[in-house]
Amino acid sequence: MRRRPDRSPGRSARPSGPRRTRAPLSPRHRFRIVVPLVLLAFVASVLLVEGYTTRGFAGDQEGRGGPPATGVPRRITGGGPVVDITGDHQRTYRTPDKTVVLTFDDGPDPTWTPRIRAVLDHYRTPGTFFVTGQQTARHPGVLRRVVRSGHEIGVHTFSHPDLATRSASAVDRELALTQLALAGAAGINTSLMRMPYSSVPSALDDSAWSVARRLGEKGYVLAFIDQDTNDWRRPGARAIADAAIPKVPGRGAVVLLHDAGGDRSQTVEALRTLIPRLKAQGYRFTTLADLVGTDSFTSPVDTADRWSGRIFVAAVTVSGAAVSAVSVLLLVVGSLVLARCVLLLVLARHHARRQRRPDSGRHGPVTRPVSVVVPAYNEELCIAKTLRSLAASDHPVEIIVVDDGSRDGTADIAQSLALANVTVIRRPNGGKPSALNTGVLRASHDIVVMLDADTVFAPSTVGRLVQPFADPSVGAVAGNAKVGNRRRLLGRWQHIEYVMGFNLDRRMYDLLRCLPTIPGAAGAFRAEALRDAGMMSADTLAEDTDITMALHRAGWEVRYAPDALAWTEAPSSLRQLWRQRYRWSYGTMQATWKHRHALFERGHGGHFGRLGLPLLAVFQIFTPLLAPLIDILAVYGLVFGNPRTTALAWSGVLAVQAVCAVYAFHLDGERLRPLWALPLQQVVYRQVMYLVLVQACLTAINGYRLPWQRLKRSGDVMLPPQPSTRRT
């Protein structure tokens, strides 16, 4: 992960050479934009397929009941359990005496269907399996083995709805998807069907009869029952076997059992008793096709239908595997989010208490003057406000403005202010790291404060920022950067992110002695420490993270001063936000990779490598990359699952985030009013950060050198009234 050395990272980055006009997106750019969207679309697609093909059903637990039938012919209601109303004729078929047809609904099931099939095969008894398209698509191998054993197959719709309550188009879709699943799983179609929630023909009402006629027009022979074993109630294997025996001795019967929809161990055990018992009484077992006098209701499909079915079944299989993986990842992400929030709250509270403790007395206050370096490139809208805030500092400062080849009036404005102790250095454009190094080399004092040219300091900021340097082991100190342009919604979102995320994180990292980044908006360095770490480097797009990691590896402590407040200009559009976070994400990855050898070092560098780098990878790369799963699966649960449970779970995640946010705002002395935007901020930011991180990962993988992108300035950073701040 290398980059051009003349490109300057961070928010105040500046290009070298003439400005170029915007060019069309290259194929490589399009690739990095399209891939995240394709990944999101893929996840959404598999969830839709999985949701529709696995939507739960209650099974044939109770036959549906409606008003008394007035339009159902008596020959149907008083006829046999097999109804053929195809074509222009209406006829029914009764079960011959001493004949039993064993039928099984709601399968195939990967656990119980094979066991039932094994019992039937053992006694050489045919069975009729009325399968749903959902189960067939999810378990095609189970159905193929049933077909190979010679058993009869019938349709039981795709998702087991009450067809009498569905529209004609919905009924057609149920049938078409089921036949598609049958074609893909076993290469067959069938014209035998049992409507869900149906029982004996005499129970048909007018609405069910209307559906039955439509099914007959489509060529389906309908199967009803003579006897219901109620095995779904699990009354016991003996009770199930007794219920399957014809009530009138010697009469035949179509018997209803189930091979799916729950624990069917009693059904399996009942078959082991029932079949030998009926055979001993002289009964024979047959299929519904035999009752009608046809060889089979099934027929092979042509090549086109077979491949269409295979594609459909493959899509269901892939979606099932993908959803299983997504569910595991969601569990991981949920655990990480919860663990992170708990860790942040506990450590932030401990950090705040430590900050309020009186000084131990080992080191006195830092009162000596410090140098302040302000790198600037085309910052005429911001530079005056920044320099005036520094000049108002209550700590003695030397201010060095390094104009890095600006093509506007930045340097002239800085000089025209005529502020005391301000030096303006003009130099050709060389990038932000080079400009910072120039300022450090010109500094007169051993402590150097660095800030971006769009950042405003409070009068007390410099003094508070340098106090940790009383400890000679401290090489750098991070300030508390806040969003200064928070009047619009995007600004409020970033304000919440800065207070809730960045500063709570810094408190945690500070307590663990592994702070990974000194923000470019507010940071202070010991000049000796900078030299030990090799000065600012242009190796990555995140020079602030790079130098911080280098300081750890050089043996220096890095601290956080939450009361050293700075207000910086945040991106004012989603496009600008995307560019900024893209650089930050990619730069963080570069810096992490560059300093990966800290994992194996000793001393303070090894402590940072084995604690700070994993925390950074887990909480700033891995977790945000997977966080959109929370929202995607929330939508999935609302559509295909239990909406109430899903809403409660999502609200719980949001509540945990809200607790962290409220406590973070409390620690920083911020008003809670902006938190009304937290729910939408959580949803939108997860998606934006996901897309940014995926794009950054793809950039890192293909080794692309990220070009410079400068953010537009508005100069509307506001310094809040000082009484609103809280020292911790």
Short mmCIF file of N, CA and C in Angstrom, two decimals, residues 347-359 464 467-468 507 510-511 559-564 667 727-728:
data_model
loop_
_atom_site.label_atom_id
_atom_site.label_comp_id
_atom_site.label_asym_id
_atom_site.label_seq_id
_atom_site.Cartn_x
_atom_site.Cartn_y
_atom_site.Cartn_z
N LEU A 347 -14.10 2.24 30.72
CA LEU A 347 -12.80 2.89 30.67
C LEU A 347 -12.91 4.41 30.61
N ALA A 348 -13.94 4.92 29.92
CA ALA A 348 -14.11 6.37 29.88
C ALA A 348 -14.41 6.92 31.26
N ARG A 349 -15.22 6.22 32.02
CA ARG A 349 -15.52 6.66 33.39
C ARG A 349 -14.25 6.65 34.25
N HIS A 350 -13.47 5.59 34.12
CA HIS A 350 -12.21 5.52 34.87
C HIS A 350 -11.26 6.63 34.44
N HIS A 351 -11.23 6.89 33.12
CA HIS A 351 -10.35 7.94 32.60
C HIS A 351 -10.77 9.31 33.14
N ALA A 352 -12.09 9.57 33.17
CA ALA A 352 -12.57 10.85 33.67
C ALA A 352 -12.23 11.04 35.14
N ARG A 353 -12.36 9.97 35.93
CA ARG A 353 -11.99 10.06 37.35
C ARG A 353 -10.51 10.33 37.52
N ARG A 354 -9.70 9.69 36.69
CA ARG A 354 -8.26 9.91 36.78
C ARG A 354 -7.90 11.33 36.42
N GLN A 355 -8.60 11.90 35.43
CA GLN A 355 -8.33 13.28 35.02
C GLN A 355 -8.68 14.27 36.12
N ARG A 356 -9.68 13.93 36.94
CA ARG A 356 -10.10 14.86 38.00
C ARG A 356 -9.24 14.76 39.26
N ARG A 357 -8.40 13.74 39.34
CA ARG A 357 -7.54 13.61 40.52
C ARG A 357 -6.49 14.71 40.53
N PRO A 358 -6.14 15.22 41.70
CA PRO A 358 -5.08 16.23 41.75
C PRO A 358 -3.73 15.65 41.36
N ASP A 359 -2.89 16.51 40.84
CA ASP A 359 -1.57 16.08 40.39
C ASP A 359 -0.78 15.49 41.55
N ARG A 464 -3.56 23.78 27.98
CA ARG A 464 -4.01 22.47 28.44
C ARG A 464 -3.39 21.34 27.61
N GLN A 467 0.32 20.42 28.95
CA GLN A 467 0.58 20.06 30.34
C GLN A 467 1.11 18.63 30.51
N PRO A 468 0.62 17.63 29.74
CA PRO A 468 1.18 16.28 29.92
C PRO A 468 2.67 16.18 29.65
N ARG A 507 -10.23 8.20 24.97
CA ARG A 507 -10.14 7.96 26.41
C ARG A 507 -9.74 6.50 26.69
N ASP A 510 -6.13 5.99 25.60
CA ASP A 510 -5.22 6.68 26.52
C ASP A 510 -5.02 5.87 27.79
N LEU A 511 -6.11 5.32 28.31
CA LEU A 511 -6.01 4.54 29.53
C LEU A 511 -5.21 3.26 29.29
N ARG A 559 -0.38 10.70 24.96
CA ARG A 559 -1.48 10.97 25.88
C ARG A 559 -2.64 11.70 25.17
N TYR A 560 -3.74 11.78 25.89
CA TYR A 560 -4.93 12.49 25.40
C TYR A 560 -5.35 13.53 26.43
N ALA A 561 -5.56 14.75 25.97
CA ALA A 561 -5.99 15.85 26.84
C ALA A 561 -7.41 16.24 26.45
N PRO A 562 -8.43 15.69 27.09
CA PRO A 562 -9.81 15.96 26.68
C PRO A 562 -10.25 17.39 26.88
N ASP A 563 -9.56 18.14 27.74
CA ASP A 563 -9.96 19.53 27.97
C ASP A 563 -9.25 20.50 27.04
N ALA A 564 -8.40 20.00 26.15
CA ALA A 564 -7.74 20.85 25.14
C ALA A 564 -8.63 20.88 23.91
N LEU A 667 -19.54 13.80 29.48
CA LEU A 667 -18.12 13.98 29.78
C LEU A 667 -17.56 15.22 29.10
N ARG A 727 -14.49 20.59 32.09
CA ARG A 727 -13.18 19.99 32.24
C ARG A 727 -13.32 18.67 32.97
N THR A 728 -12.64 17.66 32.40
CA THR A 728 -12.68 16.33 33.04
C THR A 728 -11.28 15.86 33.31
#
